[in-house]
CSV table of C-alpha atoms in Angstrom, one decimal:
chain,number,residue,atom,x,y,z
A,259,ASP,CA,-155.3,-4.6,-111.2
A,260,GLN,CA,-156.1,-2.3,-108.5
A,261,ILE,CA,-154.2,-0.6,-105.4
A,262,VAL,CA,-155.9,-1.5,-102.2
A,263,VAL,CA,-155.7,-0.2,-98.8
A,264,VAL,CA,-156.7,-2.3,-95.8
A,265,ILE,CA,-156.5,-0.7,-92.8
A,266,GLY,CA,-156.1,-2.7,-89.4
A,267,SER,CA,-154.2,-5.2,-88.4
A,268,GLY,CA,-155.3,-8.0,-87.1
A,269,PRO,CA,-155.3,-11.7,-88.1
A,270,SER,CA,-158.8,-10.9,-90.1
A,271,ALA,CA,-156.6,-7.9,-92.1
A,272,VAL,CA,-154.2,-9.7,-92.9
A,273,ASP,CA,-156.3,-13.0,-94.5
A,274,ILE,CA,-157.8,-10.2,-96.1
A,275,SER,CA,-154.8,-8.3,-97.3
A,276,ARG,CA,-153.0,-11.3,-98.9
A,277,GLU,CA,-155.9,-13.0,-100.7
A,278,ILE,CA,-156.1,-9.8,-102.6
A,279,ALA,CA,-153.0,-9.8,-102.9
A,280,MET,CA,-153.3,-12.9,-105.4
A,281,VAL,CA,-155.1,-10.9,-107.6
A,282,SER,CA,-155.1,-7.6,-106.8
A,283,LYS,CA,-151.1,-4.8,-108.2
A,284,GLU,CA,-150.5,-3.4,-104.9
A,285,VAL,CA,-151.8,-4.3,-101.2
A,286,HIS,CA,-150.9,-1.6,-98.4
A,287,MET,CA,-151.5,-2.9,-94.7
A,288,SER,CA,-151.7,0.6,-92.6
A,289,SER,CA,-151.7,-0.1,-89.3
A,290,ARG,CA,-151.7,2.5,-86.2
A,291,SER,CA,-149.7,-0.1,-83.4
A,292,PRO,CA,-146.3,1.4,-82.7
A,293,LEU,CA,-144.7,-1.5,-82.5
A,294,VAL,CA,-145.0,-1.9,-86.3
A,295,LYS,CA,-142.7,-3.2,-88.6
A,296,VAL,CA,-142.8,-1.4,-92.1
A,297,ALA,CA,-141.9,-3.0,-94.8
A,298,LYS,CA,-141.9,-5.4,-97.9
A,299,SER,CA,-144.6,-9.1,-96.8
A,300,ASP,CA,-141.7,-12.0,-97.1
A,301,LYS,CA,-144.6,-13.6,-99.2
A,302,PHE,CA,-146.1,-11.3,-101.7
A,303,ASN,CA,-143.9,-9.1,-103.3
A,304,ASN,CA,-146.9,-6.9,-103.5
A,305,MET,CA,-147.6,-6.4,-100.1
A,306,TRP,CA,-145.8,-3.9,-98.1
A,307,GLN,CA,-147.1,-3.3,-93.9
A,308,HIS,CA,-147.0,0.7,-93.3
A,309,SER,CA,-147.8,2.8,-90.0
A,310,LYS,CA,-151.2,4.7,-89.6
A,311,ILE,CA,-152.4,6.8,-92.5
A,312,ASN,CA,-151.2,10.2,-92.8
A,313,CYS,CA,-153.3,12.2,-94.8
A,314,ILE,CA,-155.8,11.3,-98.1
A,315,SER,CA,-156.1,13.6,-99.6
A,316,GLU,CA,-159.0,14.6,-102.7
A,317,ASP,CA,-157.4,12.3,-105.2
A,318,GLY,CA,-157.8,9.6,-103.7
A,319,TRP,CA,-153.5,9.8,-102.9
A,320,ILE,CA,-152.4,8.5,-99.1
A,321,THR,CA,-149.7,9.1,-97.6
A,322,PHE,CA,-148.8,7.3,-94.3
A,323,GLN,CA,-146.5,8.3,-91.6
A,324,ASP,CA,-143.8,7.0,-92.6
A,325,GLY,CA,-143.2,8.8,-95.6
A,326,PHE,CA,-145.0,6.4,-98.9
A,327,SER,CA,-147.5,6.9,-100.9
A,328,THR,CA,-149.6,5.9,-102.8
A,329,ASP,CA,-152.7,6.5,-105.3
A,330,ALA,CA,-155.0,3.0,-103.5
A,331,ASP,CA,-158.2,2.3,-105.8
A,332,ILE,CA,-159.8,0.6,-102.2
A,333,ILE,CA,-159.5,1.8,-99.0
A,334,LEU,CA,-161.1,-1.3,-96.8
A,335,HIS,CA,-161.5,-0.7,-93.2
A,336,CYS,CA,-160.2,-4.0,-90.9
A,337,THR,CA,-160.9,-2.0,-87.2
A,338,GLY,CA,-162.8,-4.9,-85.9
A,339,TYR,CA,-166.1,-4.5,-84.2
A,340,LYS,CA,-167.9,-2.3,-81.7
A,341,LEU,CA,-169.1,-4.2,-79.5
A,342,HIS,CA,-173.7,-3.9,-79.0
A,343,LEU,CA,-175.8,-4.8,-77.2
A,344,PRO,CA,-179.4,-3.3,-77.3
A,345,PHE,CA,-181.6,-6.8,-75.9
A,346,LEU,CA,-179.4,-6.4,-72.3
A,347,LYS,CA,-181.6,-5.0,-70.1
A,348,THR,CA,-179.7,-5.2,-67.5
A,349,ASN,CA,-181.0,-1.8,-65.7
A,350,GLY,CA,-177.3,-0.8,-65.5
A,351,MET,CA,-176.0,-3.1,-63.8
A,352,VAL,CA,-173.6,-4.0,-67.8
A,353,ILE,CA,-172.9,-2.0,-69.4
A,354,VAL,CA,-171.0,-1.8,-72.9
A,355,GLU,CA,-168.4,1.4,-73.3
A,356,ASP,CA,-165.6,1.7,-75.3
A,357,LYS,CA,-165.3,-2.7,-76.3
A,358,ARG,CA,-165.1,-2.5,-73.2
A,359,ILE,CA,-168.1,-4.9,-71.2
A,360,GLY,CA,-168.4,-4.9,-67.1
A,361,PRO,CA,-167.7,-4.6,-65.2
A,362,LEU,CA,-167.0,-8.7,-65.7
A,363,TYR,CA,-165.1,-10.6,-63.3
A,364,LYS,CA,-163.1,-12.9,-64.9
A,365,HIS,CA,-164.3,-11.7,-68.3
A,366,VAL,CA,-167.5,-13.6,-68.4
A,367,PHE,CA,-169.9,-13.2,-64.4
A,368,PRO,CA,-171.4,-9.7,-63.9
A,369,PRO,CA,-171.1,-9.1,-60.3
A,370,GLN,CA,-174.1,-8.1,-59.2
A,371,LEU,CA,-176.3,-11.1,-62.1
A,372,ALA,CA,-173.7,-14.1,-61.6
A,373,PRO,CA,-173.8,-16.5,-62.0
A,374,ARG,CA,-177.3,-15.9,-63.4
A,375,LEU,CA,-176.4,-13.7,-66.7
A,376,SER,CA,-172.8,-14.7,-68.0
A,377,PHE,CA,-170.3,-13.7,-71.7
A,378,VAL,CA,-168.8,-16.3,-73.5
A,379,GLY,CA,-165.8,-15.7,-76.1
A,380,ILE,CA,-165.6,-12.2,-74.6
A,381,PRO,CA,-161.6,-11.8,-75.1
A,382,GLU,CA,-159.5,-11.1,-77.2
A,383,ARG,CA,-155.8,-11.3,-78.8
A,384,SER,CA,-155.8,-14.5,-77.2
A,385,TYR,CA,-156.9,-18.3,-78.0
A,386,PRO,CA,-160.4,-17.6,-78.6
A,387,PHE,CA,-161.4,-21.4,-79.1
A,388,ILE,CA,-159.3,-22.6,-75.9
A,389,ILE,CA,-161.2,-19.6,-73.6
A,390,THR,CA,-165.1,-20.2,-75.0
A,391,GLU,CA,-164.3,-24.5,-73.6
A,392,CYS,CA,-162.2,-23.2,-70.6
A,393,GLN,CA,-165.3,-20.5,-69.5
A,394,SER,CA,-168.1,-22.5,-70.9
A,395,ARG,CA,-166.8,-25.4,-68.4
A,396,TRP,CA,-166.2,-23.5,-65.6
A,397,ILE,CA,-170.0,-21.6,-66.1
A,398,ALA,CA,-171.0,-24.8,-65.9
A,399,TYR,CA,-169.6,-25.9,-63.0
A,400,THR,CA,-170.4,-22.6,-61.1
A,401,LEU,CA,-174.3,-23.2,-62.0
A,402,SER,CA,-174.4,-26.6,-60.9
A,403,ALA,CA,-173.2,-25.9,-57.8
A,404,LYS,CA,-170.0,-27.8,-57.9
A,405,VAL,CA,-167.3,-24.8,-57.6
A,406,SER,CA,-168.2,-21.1,-56.1
A,407,LEU,CA,-167.9,-18.0,-57.1
A,408,PRO,CA,-166.4,-15.4,-54.8
A,409,SER,CA,-168.1,-12.6,-53.4
A,410,GLU,CA,-169.8,-10.1,-55.0
A,411,ASP,CA,-167.5,-7.8,-53.5
A,412,GLU,CA,-164.4,-9.5,-52.9
A,413,MET,CA,-165.6,-9.5,-57.6
A,414,LEU,CA,-166.0,-5.4,-57.8
A,415,ASN,CA,-162.5,-5.3,-56.2
A,416,GLU,CA,-160.6,-7.9,-58.9
A,417,ILE,CA,-162.0,-6.2,-61.7
A,418,GLU,CA,-161.7,-2.2,-60.3
A,419,LYS,CA,-157.9,-3.5,-59.7
A,420,HIS,CA,-157.5,-4.4,-63.2
A,421,TYR,CA,-158.8,-1.3,-64.2
A,422,LYS,CA,-156.7,0.5,-62.4
A,423,GLU,CA,-154.2,-1.2,-62.9
A,424,MET,CA,-155.4,-0.8,-66.8
A,425,LYS,CA,-155.5,3.1,-65.7
A,426,GLU,CA,-151.7,3.2,-64.0
A,427,LYS,CA,-150.4,0.9,-67.2
A,428,GLY,CA,-151.6,4.1,-69.8
A,429,LEU,CA,-154.3,1.5,-71.8
A,430,PRO,CA,-157.7,2.5,-73.3
A,431,GLU,CA,-160.0,1.3,-71.7
A,432,HIS,CA,-160.6,-0.9,-75.8
A,433,SER,CA,-157.8,-3.1,-74.5
A,434,THR,CA,-160.3,-4.0,-71.4
A,435,HIS,CA,-161.1,-7.6,-73.0
A,436,GLN,CA,-157.4,-7.6,-74.9
A,437,LEU,CA,-156.0,-11.0,-72.5
A,438,GLY,CA,-152.7,-11.6,-74.8
A,439,PHE,CA,-151.0,-14.4,-75.5
A,440,LYS,CA,-149.8,-16.0,-72.3
A,441,PRO,CA,-151.2,-19.4,-70.1
A,442,ASP,CA,-151.7,-17.6,-67.0
A,443,TYR,CA,-155.1,-17.2,-67.8
A,444,LEU,CA,-156.0,-20.7,-68.9
A,445,GLU,CA,-154.4,-21.8,-66.0
A,446,TRP,CA,-156.4,-19.7,-63.8
A,447,MET,CA,-159.9,-21.6,-66.0
A,448,TRP,CA,-158.7,-24.8,-66.0
A,449,ALA,CA,-157.7,-24.9,-61.9
A,450,GLN,CA,-161.5,-23.5,-60.7
A,451,THR,CA,-163.2,-26.8,-62.4
A,452,GLY,CA,-160.0,-28.9,-61.0
A,453,MET,CA,-158.5,-29.3,-64.5
A,454,VAL,CA,-154.2,-28.6,-64.5
A,455,MET,CA,-152.5,-27.7,-67.9
A,456,GLU,CA,-150.3,-30.2,-69.1
A,457,LYS,CA,-146.9,-29.5,-69.5
A,458,ASN,CA,-146.6,-30.0,-73.2
A,459,ILE,CA,-150.3,-27.9,-73.2
A,460,LYS,CA,-148.5,-24.6,-71.3
A,461,ASP,CA,-144.7,-25.5,-74.5
A,462,MET,CA,-146.1,-25.6,-76.7
A,463,ILE,CA,-148.4,-21.9,-76.2
A,464,GLU,CA,-146.1,-20.2,-75.2
A,465,TYR,CA,-144.1,-21.5,-78.0
A,466,LEU,CA,-146.7,-20.0,-79.7
A,467,PHE,CA,-146.5,-16.3,-78.7
A,468,HIS,CA,-143.1,-16.3,-79.6
A,469,CYS,CA,-143.2,-17.0,-82.2
A,470,LEU,CA,-146.3,-14.0,-82.6
A,471,MET,CA,-144.0,-12.3,-81.2
A,472,THR,CA,-140.5,-13.2,-83.1
A,473,ALA,CA,-142.7,-13.1,-86.9
A,474,GLY,CA,-145.9,-11.3,-86.3
A,475,LEU,CA,-148.8,-12.4,-87.8
A,476,ASP,CA,-147.3,-12.6,-91.1
A,477,GLY,CA,-146.0,-15.5,-90.5
A,478,TYR,CA,-146.2,-17.1,-87.4
A,479,MET,CA,-147.5,-20.1,-88.4
A,480,ASP,CA,-143.8,-21.2,-90.8
A,481,LEU,CA,-142.4,-20.8,-88.0
A,482,PHE,CA,-144.7,-23.1,-85.5
A,483,SER,CA,-146.1,-25.0,-88.0
A,484,GLN,CA,-141.6,-26.1,-87.8
A,485,LYS,CA,-141.9,-27.6,-84.5
A,486,TYR,CA,-145.5,-29.0,-85.0
A,487,GLU,CA,-145.6,-29.7,-87.7
A,488,GLU,CA,-145.4,-33.6,-86.4
A,489,GLN,CA,-147.0,-32.9,-83.2
A,490,LYS,CA,-150.8,-33.7,-81.7
A,491,TYR,CA,-152.3,-31.8,-79.5
A,492,GLY,CA,-155.6,-32.0,-77.3
A,493,ILE,CA,-157.3,-30.5,-75.0
């Protein structure tokens, strides 16, 4: 019989909100994304999506920027994690600042320490399992001298180019490793080890991105499964 406010709109926030909705009176999700659709959930009659929180009063009332107010019993923060690598001693060659680990060539290799040091699974808001597998293969090929990395200067120039493009687009540093759901990065990664992304896999990834943009986190898998539930794909 409690009213819960969940701050965040990522996959974990959505999953947690669905679980809570089954045992609570109301669930109100808050997102800072300018693209958020303020609406009631299609799947739960007691769950709503709102914009950012405007203010919280001392008596527990929460007012969202969309004008809605509610008396919350619980406020649950699902706002992600800060990157913290206290074990990493690189004399400043690799730094962590505002969720950016850098400099990293293709989000994997620090140019001054490559290929001896590499990072796996850093990219966000993308396809973590496929990306992790592709990165691991690339790292293995590099360490076994089957493929070569560009020079240190070339890698640094590539990274600086990426940072400059982000700044020109007005993107904050904490979005450095947010790759999105287009297959470009995966195709490039596969090509480094002599692999080619099959057309059906590429089509599946692009359609999944379409479903995400069309139905959002709350309904993209239902839309996706309507087309692919009878088909199976392997990497």
